Amino acid sequence: VFQPMIGLYSSRGWDIYERSHYAGNEHVDEVEQILSWYDGRGGRVLDAGCCTGLHALEFARRGFSVAGLDIEPAAVERANCRARQIGAAVAFSVKDLSRDSLTSLGTFDFVYSLGNVLAHIEKGLLPVVLARIHACLNRDGVFLFDLLMTDRPFLRDIRDEKHKIFWKRARDGETGKIRMDGYFLEFGFVQPFEVWGYSLDDARSLLSRSGFVLDAMNSRLDFPNVEPGEGVPFCLNFRVRRKEDR
């Protein structure tokens, strides 16, 4: 019997989230995958949707100047606590990507938003968010993000063996809204989410209208070559640049 998740964005909730997703230092592996193609050490990096700061602090450890933002105060508080504990000069702040300006943060060489952050933003507001990120990206900068995809086949049941989570999903075909129930098998909790998904054509159109040019897309962060005939995975990473740079 699964119990409803209590306070997902509370201290206990973040404990479960981190133990489910990053107990094996997966964030270190993900940063290493990114650094297999991004060689901008010493530049400014923005983690847009930093959660508890694991990725941002790993970038800082590797010599980057890093800022992080998240909508959840409890997550930012934990991130700032971690930064103080290790003496990292990372500026974490509470901001809502869909409502708050990013101009006070300055400009960045690399911006990333991972972990389905953009999927939680109402579909009609995503162009506004992309415009804000475009404005804070340097002319030769790179933006990396992921989106939940709705292209067929749409998987209703997904068993994530690595993180011990079973996902049950349902999609509204007209809006692209997805209901996701995550069963955290190790902890006996179930957490419902309402998020937004995109078709590949919708994503490409949205990027073009927002002033970005697509460099690469893949289910992995190191962007290996895609074999012909592969289908669209349920979550896809996009690497893009500002359109005027090409």
PDB file of C-alpha atoms in Angstrom:
ATOM      1  CA  VAL A   1       0.000   0.000   0.000  1.00  0.00           C
ATOM      2  CA  PHE A   2       1.484   3.330  -1.073  1.00  0.00           C
ATOM      3  CA  GLN A   3       0.993   6.410   1.076  1.00  0.00           C
ATOM      4  CA  PRO A   4       0.651   9.922  -0.412  1.00  0.00           C
ATOM      5  CA  MET A   5       3.943  11.786  -0.418  1.00  0.00           C
ATOM      6  CA  ILE A   6       4.018  14.181   2.534  1.00  0.00           C
ATOM      7  CA  GLY A   7       5.593  17.537   1.766  1.00  0.00           C
ATOM      8  CA  LEU A   8       7.521  16.707  -1.424  1.00  0.00           C
ATOM      9  CA  TYR A   9       9.105  20.159  -1.306  1.00  0.00           C
ATOM     10  CA  SER A  10       9.748  20.035   2.432  1.00  0.00           C
ATOM     11  CA  SER A  11      12.983  18.870   4.025  1.00  0.00           C
ATOM     12  CA  ARG A  12      11.744  15.271   4.231  1.00  0.00           C
ATOM     13  CA  GLY A  13      10.514  15.386   0.656  1.00  0.00           C
ATOM     14  CA  TRP A  14      13.896  16.552  -0.628  1.00  0.00           C
ATOM     15  CA  ASP A  15      15.552  13.744   1.350  1.00  0.00           C
ATOM     16  CA  ILE A  16      13.455  11.181  -0.528  1.00  0.00           C
ATOM     17  CA  TYR A  17      13.995  12.920  -3.877  1.00  0.00           C
ATOM     18  CA  GLU A  18      17.770  12.984  -3.458  1.00  0.00           C
ATOM     19  CA  ARG A  19      18.008   9.416  -2.189  1.00  0.00           C
ATOM     20  CA  SER A  20      15.878   8.238  -5.121  1.00  0.00           C
ATOM     21  CA  HIS A  21      17.746  10.110  -7.847  1.00  0.00           C
ATOM     22  CA  TYR A  22      21.258  10.924  -6.636  1.00  0.00           C
ATOM     23  CA  ALA A  23      22.289   8.423  -3.984  1.00  0.00           C
ATOM     24  CA  GLY A  24      24.869   7.058  -6.422  1.00  0.00           C
ATOM     25  CA  ASN A  25      26.280  10.498  -7.268  1.00  0.00           C
ATOM     26  CA  GLU A  26      24.365  10.528 -10.538  1.00  0.00           C
ATOM     27  CA  HIS A  27      24.711  14.316 -10.630  1.00  0.00           C
ATOM     28  CA  VAL A  28      28.489  13.940 -10.935  1.00  0.00           C
ATOM     29  CA  ASP A  29      28.069  11.594 -13.891  1.00  0.00           C
ATOM     30  CA  GLU A  30      25.605  13.994 -15.525  1.00  0.00           C
ATOM     31  CA  VAL A  31      28.012  16.942 -15.165  1.00  0.00           C
ATOM     32  CA  GLU A  32      30.780  14.806 -16.629  1.00  0.00           C
ATOM     33  CA  GLN A  33      28.559  13.944 -19.591  1.00  0.00           C
ATOM     34  CA  ILE A  34      27.967  17.652 -20.205  1.00  0.00           C
ATOM     35  CA  LEU A  35      31.669  18.450 -19.927  1.00  0.00           C
ATOM     36  CA  SER A  36      32.418  15.831 -22.583  1.00  0.00           C
ATOM     37  CA  TRP A  37      31.285  18.454 -25.124  1.00  0.00           C
ATOM     38  CA  TYR A  38      31.153  21.767 -23.222  1.00  0.00           C
ATOM     39  CA  ASP A  39      34.591  23.258 -22.695  1.00  0.00           C
ATOM     40  CA  GLY A  40      33.838  26.651 -21.191  1.00  0.00           C
ATOM     41  CA  ARG A  41      35.700  26.357 -17.907  1.00  0.00           C
ATOM     42  CA  GLY A  42      35.952  29.643 -16.121  1.00  0.00           C
ATOM     43  CA  GLY A  43      32.752  30.962 -17.674  1.00  0.00           C
ATOM     44  CA  ARG A  44      29.491  31.878 -15.954  1.00  0.00           C
ATOM     45  CA  VAL A  45      26.918  29.121 -15.546  1.00  0.00           C
ATOM     46  CA  LEU A  46      23.243  29.369 -14.558  1.00  0.00           C
ATOM     47  CA  ASP A  47      21.285  26.409 -13.198  1.00  0.00           C
ATOM     48  CA  ALA A  48      17.671  27.368 -13.943  1.00  0.00           C
ATOM     49  CA  GLY A  49      15.735  25.122 -11.584  1.00  0.00           C
ATOM     50  CA  CYS A  50      18.630  24.105  -9.358  1.00  0.00           C
ATOM     51  CA  CYS A  51      16.623  22.108  -6.781  1.00  0.00           C
ATOM     52  CA  THR A  52      19.006  21.493  -3.883  1.00  0.00           C
ATOM     53  CA  GLY A  53      22.125  22.582  -5.751  1.00  0.00           C
ATOM     54  CA  LEU A  54      23.895  19.279  -6.436  1.00  0.00           C
ATOM     55  CA  HIS A  55      24.688  19.976 -10.100  1.00  0.00           C
ATOM     56  CA  ALA A  56      25.492  23.648  -9.526  1.00  0.00           C
ATOM     57  CA  LEU A  57      27.955  22.865  -6.757  1.00  0.00           C
ATOM     58  CA  GLU A  58      29.598  20.201  -8.911  1.00  0.00           C
ATOM     59  CA  PHE A  59      30.140  22.786 -11.666  1.00  0.00           C
ATOM     60  CA  ALA A  60      31.561  25.176  -9.057  1.00  0.00           C
ATOM     61  CA  ARG A  61      33.928  22.470  -7.823  1.00  0.00           C
ATOM     62  CA  ARG A  62      35.253  22.230 -11.363  1.00  0.00           C
ATOM     63  CA  GLY A  63      36.088  25.926 -11.602  1.00  0.00           C
ATOM     64  CA  PHE A  64      32.959  27.514 -13.028  1.00  0.00           C
ATOM     65  CA  SER A  65      31.331  30.683 -11.706  1.00  0.00           C
ATOM     66  CA  VAL A  66      27.825  29.460 -10.913  1.00  0.00           C
ATOM     67  CA  ALA A  67      24.436  30.887 -10.016  1.00  0.00           C
ATOM     68  CA  GLY A  68      21.349  28.821  -9.261  1.00  0.00           C
ATOM     69  CA  LEU A  69      17.668  29.592  -8.968  1.00  0.00           C
ATOM     70  CA  ASP A  70      14.594  27.627  -7.991  1.00  0.00           C
ATOM     71  CA  ILE A  71      10.969  28.359  -7.215  1.00  0.00           C
ATOM     72  CA  GLU A  72      11.018  26.330  -3.981  1.00  0.00           C
ATOM     73  CA  PRO A  73      12.455  28.169  -0.922  1.00  0.00           C
ATOM     74  CA  ALA A  74      13.207  24.892   0.903  1.00  0.00           C
ATOM     75  CA  ALA A  75      15.346  23.711  -2.008  1.00  0.00           C
ATOM     76  CA  VAL A  76      17.266  26.995  -2.195  1.00  0.00           C
ATOM     77  CA  GLU A  77      17.794  26.941   1.569  1.00  0.00           C
ATOM     78  CA  ARG A  78      19.334  23.460   1.328  1.00  0.00           C
ATOM     79  CA  ALA A  79      21.480  24.527  -1.629  1.00  0.00           C
ATOM     80  CA  ASN A  80      22.786  27.579   0.239  1.00  0.00           C
ATOM     81  CA  CYS A  81      23.510  25.443   3.301  1.00  0.00           C
ATOM     82  CA  ARG A  82      25.542  23.039   1.173  1.00  0.00           C
ATOM     83  CA  ALA A  83      27.457  25.927  -0.403  1.00  0.00           C
ATOM     84  CA  ARG A  84      28.357  27.308   3.034  1.00  0.00           C
ATOM     85  CA  GLN A  85      29.470  23.901   4.275  1.00  0.00           C
ATOM     86  CA  ILE A  86      31.981  23.435   1.464  1.00  0.00           C
ATOM     87  CA  GLY A  87      32.895  27.100   1.076  1.00  0.00           C
ATOM     88  CA  ALA A  88      31.557  27.403  -2.468  1.00  0.00           C
ATOM     89  CA  ALA A  89      30.732  30.890  -3.733  1.00  0.00           C
ATOM     90  CA  VAL A  90      27.544  29.911  -5.535  1.00  0.00           C
ATOM     91  CA  ALA A  91      24.711  32.451  -5.596  1.00  0.00           C
ATOM     92  CA  PHE A  92      21.427  30.570  -5.055  1.00  0.00           C
ATOM     93  CA  SER A  93      18.167  32.546  -5.126  1.00  0.00           C
ATOM     94  CA  VAL A  94      14.412  31.973  -5.120  1.00  0.00           C
ATOM     95  CA  LYS A  95      12.891  32.891  -8.471  1.00  0.00           C
ATOM     96  CA  ASP A  96       9.922  31.816 -10.570  1.00  0.00           C
ATOM     97  CA  LEU A  97      11.043  31.421 -14.179  1.00  0.00           C
ATOM     98  CA  SER A  98       7.531  32.130 -15.444  1.00  0.00           C
ATOM     99  CA  ARG A  99       7.079  35.358 -13.453  1.00  0.00           C
ATOM    100  CA  ASP A 100      10.410  36.855 -12.384  1.00  0.00           C
ATOM    101  CA  SER A 101      12.942  38.758 -14.445  1.00  0.00           C
ATOM    102  CA  LEU A 102      16.451  37.298 -14.692  1.00  0.00           C
ATOM    103  CA  THR A 103      18.208  40.545 -15.616  1.00  0.00           C
ATOM    104  CA  SER A 104      19.575  41.084 -12.094  1.00  0.00           C
ATOM    105  CA  LEU A 105      21.600  37.882 -12.464  1.00  0.00           C
ATOM    106  CA  GLY A 106      23.618  39.218 -15.400  1.00  0.00           C
ATOM    107  CA  THR A 107      24.547  37.185 -18.481  1.00  0.00           C
ATOM    108  CA  PHE A 108      25.872  33.649 -18.777  1.00  0.00           C
ATOM    109  CA  ASP A 109      27.971  31.511 -21.080  1.00  0.00           C
ATOM    110  CA  PHE A 110      26.023  28.360 -20.280  1.00  0.00           C
ATOM    111  CA  VAL A 111      22.471  27.943 -18.975  1.00  0.00           C
ATOM    112  CA  TYR A 112      20.922  24.576 -18.193  1.00  0.00           C
ATOM    113  CA  SER A 113      17.525  23.483 -16.916  1.00  0.00           C
ATOM    114  CA  LEU A 114      17.290  19.749 -16.227  1.00  0.00           C
ATOM    115  CA  GLY A 115      15.082  17.346 -14.292  1.00  0.00           C
ATOM    116  CA  ASN A 116      11.844  18.258 -16.132  1.00  0.00           C
ATOM    117  CA  VAL A 117      11.865  21.799 -14.755  1.00  0.00           C
ATOM    118  CA  LEU A 118      10.312  23.246 -17.918  1.00  0.00           C
ATOM    119  CA  ALA A 119       7.657  20.519 -17.935  1.00  0.00           C
ATOM    120  CA  HIS A 120       6.193  22.062 -14.765  1.00  0.00           C
ATOM    121  CA  ILE A 121       5.699  25.434 -16.465  1.00  0.00           C
ATOM    122  CA  GLU A 122       2.290  26.023 -18.024  1.00  0.00           C
ATOM    123  CA  LYS A 123       2.593  25.499 -21.768  1.00  0.00           C
ATOM    124  CA  GLY A 124       1.357  28.974 -22.637  1.00  0.00           C
ATOM    125  CA  LEU A 125       4.051  30.558 -20.448  1.00  0.00           C
ATOM    126  CA  LEU A 126       7.019  28.612 -21.821  1.00  0.00           C
ATOM    127  CA  PRO A 127       7.711  31.124 -24.647  1.00  0.00           C
ATOM    128  CA  VAL A 128       8.068  33.829 -21.965  1.00  0.00           C
ATOM    129  CA  VAL A 129      10.528  31.671 -20.040  1.00  0.00           C
ATOM    130  CA  LEU A 130      12.567  30.927 -23.161  1.00  0.00           C
ATOM    131  CA  ALA A 131      12.689  34.651 -23.982  1.00  0.00           C
ATOM    132  CA  ARG A 132      14.064  35.404 -20.509  1.00  0.00           C
ATOM    133  CA  ILE A 133      16.732  32.747 -20.874  1.00  0.00           C
ATOM    134  CA  HIS A 134      17.588  33.978 -24.374  1.00  0.00           C
ATOM    135  CA  ALA A 135      18.085  37.481 -22.970  1.00  0.00           C
ATOM    136  CA  CYS A 136      20.516  36.363 -20.251  1.00  0.00           C
ATOM    137  CA  LEU A 137      22.590  34.159 -22.569  1.00  0.00           C
ATOM    138  CA  ASN A 138      25.823  35.567 -23.997  1.00  0.00           C
ATOM    139  CA  ARG A 139      26.117  35.764 -27.779  1.00  0.00           C
ATOM    140  CA  ASP A 140      28.171  32.567 -27.994  1.00  0.00           C
ATOM    141  CA  GLY A 141      26.341  30.899 -25.116  1.00  0.00           C
ATOM    142  CA  VAL A 142      24.696  27.472 -24.938  1.00  0.00           C
ATOM    143  CA  PHE A 143      21.332  26.528 -23.430  1.00  0.00           C
ATOM    144  CA  LEU A 144      20.723  22.907 -22.371  1.00  0.00           C
ATOM    145  CA  PHE A 145      17.325  21.663 -21.220  1.00  0.00           C
ATOM    146  CA  ASP A 146      15.002  18.676 -21.289  1.00  0.00           C
ATOM    147  CA  LEU A 147      11.362  18.279 -22.254  1.00  0.00           C
ATOM    148  CA  LEU A 148       8.813  15.527 -21.776  1.00  0.00           C
ATOM    149  CA  MET A 149       7.782  14.260 -25.191  1.00  0.00           C
ATOM    150  CA  THR A 150       4.322  13.170 -26.336  1.00  0.00           C
ATOM    151  CA  ASP A 151       5.240  11.594 -29.675  1.00  0.00           C
ATOM    152  CA  ARG A 152       3.986   8.065 -30.245  1.00  0.00           C
ATOM    153  CA  PRO A 153       4.339   5.596 -28.789  1.00  0.00           C
ATOM    154  CA  PHE A 154       3.265   7.356 -25.607  1.00  0.00           C
ATOM    155  CA  LEU A 155       4.239   5.058 -22.753  1.00  0.00           C
ATOM    156  CA  ARG A 156       1.591   4.884 -20.053  1.00  0.00           C
ATOM    157  CA  ASP A 157       3.619   2.701 -17.680  1.00  0.00           C
ATOM    158  CA  ILE A 158       7.338   3.286 -17.133  1.00  0.00           C
ATOM    159  CA  ARG A 159       9.407   1.299 -14.666  1.00  0.00           C
ATOM    160  CA  ASP A 160      12.596   3.147 -13.755  1.00  0.00           C
ATOM    161  CA  GLU A 161      14.700   0.342 -12.348  1.00  0.00           C
ATOM    162  CA  LYS A 162      17.695   2.577 -11.688  1.00  0.00           C
ATOM    163  CA  HIS A 163      15.813   4.956  -9.409  1.00  0.00           C
ATOM    164  CA  LYS A 164      13.216   2.412  -8.221  1.00  0.00           C
ATOM    165  CA  ILE A 165      10.240   4.491  -9.361  1.00  0.00           C
ATOM    166  CA  PHE A 166       7.198   3.225 -11.239  1.00  0.00           C
ATOM    167  CA  TRP A 167       5.428   5.880 -13.304  1.00  0.00           C
ATOM    168  CA  LYS A 168       1.802   5.687 -14.427  1.00  0.00           C
ATOM    169  CA  ARG A 169       0.965   8.348 -17.007  1.00  0.00           C
ATOM    170  CA  ALA A 170      -2.076   9.717 -18.815  1.00  0.00           C
ATOM    171  CA  ARG A 171      -2.050  12.392 -21.518  1.00  0.00           C
ATOM    172  CA  ASP A 172      -4.560  14.985 -22.671  1.00  0.00           C
ATOM    173  CA  GLY A 173      -4.209  14.784 -26.449  1.00  0.00           C
ATOM    174  CA  GLU A 174      -5.481  18.330 -27.020  1.00  0.00           C
ATOM    175  CA  THR A 175      -3.378  20.257 -24.500  1.00  0.00           C
ATOM    176  CA  GLY A 176      -0.335  18.022 -24.063  1.00  0.00           C
ATOM    177  CA  LYS A 177      -0.877  17.992 -20.314  1.00  0.00           C
ATOM    178  CA  ILE A 178       0.360  14.809 -18.634  1.00  0.00           C
ATOM    179  CA  ARG A 179      -0.773  13.326 -15.334  1.00  0.00           C
ATOM    180  CA  MET A 180       2.111  11.371 -13.798  1.00  0.00           C
ATOM    181  CA  ASP A 181       1.865   9.276 -10.650  1.00  0.00           C
ATOM    182  CA  GLY A 182       5.288   8.343  -9.348  1.00  0.00           C
ATOM    183  CA  TYR A 183       5.408   5.281  -7.084  1.00  0.00           C
ATOM    184  CA  PHE A 184       8.629   5.500  -5.064  1.00  0.00           C
ATOM    185  CA  LEU A 185       9.058   1.773  -4.531  1.00  0.00           C
ATOM    186  CA  GLU A 186      11.824   1.957  -1.925  1.00  0.00           C
ATOM    187  CA  PHE A 187       9.920   4.366   0.317  1.00  0.00           C
ATOM    188  CA  GLY A 188       6.274   3.324  -0.152  1.00  0.00           C
ATOM    189  CA  PHE A 189       5.108   6.775  -1.288  1.00  0.00           C
ATOM    190  CA  VAL A 190       3.172   7.869  -4.347  1.00  0.00           C
ATOM    191  CA  GLN A 191       3.454  11.423  -5.682  1.00  0.00           C
ATOM    192  CA  PRO A 192       1.146  12.825  -8.380  1.00  0.00           C
ATOM    193  CA  PHE A 193       2.402  15.428 -10.854  1.00  0.00           C
ATOM    194  CA  GLU A 194       0.671  17.471 -13.536  1.00  0.00           C
ATOM    195  CA  VAL A 195       3.180  18.465 -16.198  1.00  0.00           C
ATOM    196  CA  TRP A 196       3.284  19.495 -19.847  1.00  0.00           C
ATOM    197  CA  GLY A 197       4.573  17.466 -22.770  1.00  0.00           C
ATOM    198  CA  TYR A 198       5.525  18.429 -26.324  1.00  0.00           C
ATOM    199  CA  SER A 199       5.695  16.756 -29.669  1.00  0.00           C
ATOM    200  CA  LEU A 200       9.026  16.966 -31.464  1.00  0.00           C
ATOM    201  CA  ASP A 201       7.518  19.272 -34.083  1.00  0.00           C
ATOM    202  CA  ASP A 202       6.100  21.545 -31.368  1.00  0.00           C
ATOM    203  CA  ALA A 203       9.479  21.708 -29.630  1.00  0.00           C
ATOM    204  CA  ARG A 204      11.338  22.603 -32.831  1.00  0.00           C
ATOM    205  CA  SER A 205       8.807  25.297 -33.707  1.00  0.00           C
ATOM    206  CA  LEU A 206       8.904  26.743 -30.201  1.00  0.00           C
ATOM    207  CA  LEU A 207      12.703  26.967 -30.252  1.00  0.00           C
ATOM    208  CA  SER A 208      12.763  28.682 -33.633  1.00  0.00           C
ATOM    209  CA  ARG A 209      10.124  31.223 -32.588  1.00  0.00           C
ATOM    210  CA  SER A 210      12.054  31.883 -29.358  1.00  0.00           C
ATOM    211  CA  GLY A 211      15.261  32.773 -31.195  1.00  0.00           C
ATOM    212  CA  PHE A 212      17.196  29.521 -30.769  1.00  0.00           C
ATOM    213  CA  VAL A 213      18.930  27.204 -33.212  1.00  0.00           C
ATOM    214  CA  LEU A 214      19.053  23.498 -32.404  1.00  0.00           C
ATOM    215  CA  ASP A 215      22.532  21.983 -32.101  1.00  0.00           C
ATOM    216  CA  ALA A 216      21.624  18.482 -30.936  1.00  0.00           C
ATOM    217  CA  MET A 217      18.995  16.409 -29.160  1.00  0.00           C
ATOM    218  CA  ASN A 218      19.321  13.082 -27.409  1.00  0.00           C
ATOM    219  CA  SER A 219      18.129  11.128 -24.397  1.00  0.00           C
ATOM    220  CA  ARG A 220      21.691  11.310 -23.010  1.00  0.00           C
ATOM    221  CA  LEU A 221      23.535  14.429 -21.891  1.00  0.00           C
ATOM    222  CA  ASP A 222      26.718  13.545 -23.767  1.00  0.00           C
ATOM    223  CA  PHE A 223      24.742  13.548 -27.052  1.00  0.00           C
ATOM    224  CA  PRO A 224      25.991  10.402 -28.784  1.00  0.00           C
ATOM    225  CA  ASN A 225      25.084   9.860 -32.427  1.00  0.00           C
ATOM    226  CA  VAL A 226      21.515   8.640 -32.902  1.00  0.00           C
ATOM    227  CA  GLU A 227      21.028   5.505 -34.922  1.00  0.00           C
ATOM    228  CA  PRO A 228      18.561   5.826 -37.840  1.00  0.00           C
ATOM    229  CA  GLY A 229      15.088   4.628 -37.036  1.00  0.00           C
ATOM    230  CA  GLU A 230      15.220   5.272 -33.300  1.00  0.00           C
ATOM    231  CA  GLY A 231      11.945   6.501 -31.861  1.00  0.00           C
ATOM    232  CA  VAL A 232      11.422   9.602 -29.734  1.00  0.00           C
ATOM    233  CA  PRO A 233      12.078   8.825 -26.034  1.00  0.00           C
ATOM    234  CA  PHE A 234       9.668  10.015 -23.355  1.00  0.00           C
ATOM    235  CA  CYS A 235      12.217  12.644 -22.226  1.00  0.00           C
ATOM    236  CA  LEU A 236      14.627  14.402 -24.587  1.00  0.00           C
ATOM    237  CA  ASN A 237      17.587  16.721 -23.988  1.00  0.00           C
ATOM    238  CA  PHE A 238      18.020  19.724 -26.290  1.00  0.00           C
ATOM    239  CA  ARG A 239      21.237  21.696 -26.840  1.00  0.00           C
ATOM    240  CA  VAL A 240      20.605  25.073 -28.478  1.00  0.00           C
ATOM    241  CA  ARG A 241      22.256  28.412 -29.244  1.00  0.00           C
ATOM    242  CA  ARG A 242      21.020  31.913 -30.020  1.00  0.00           C
ATOM    243  CA  LYS A 243      19.785  32.192 -33.580  1.00  0.00           C
ATOM    244  CA  GLU A 244      21.861  35.285 -34.468  1.00  0.00           C
ATOM    245  CA  ASP A 245      25.061  33.372 -33.765  1.00  0.00           C
ATOM    246  CA  ARG A 246      24.646  31.049 -36.749  1.00  0.00           C
TER     247      ARG A 246
END
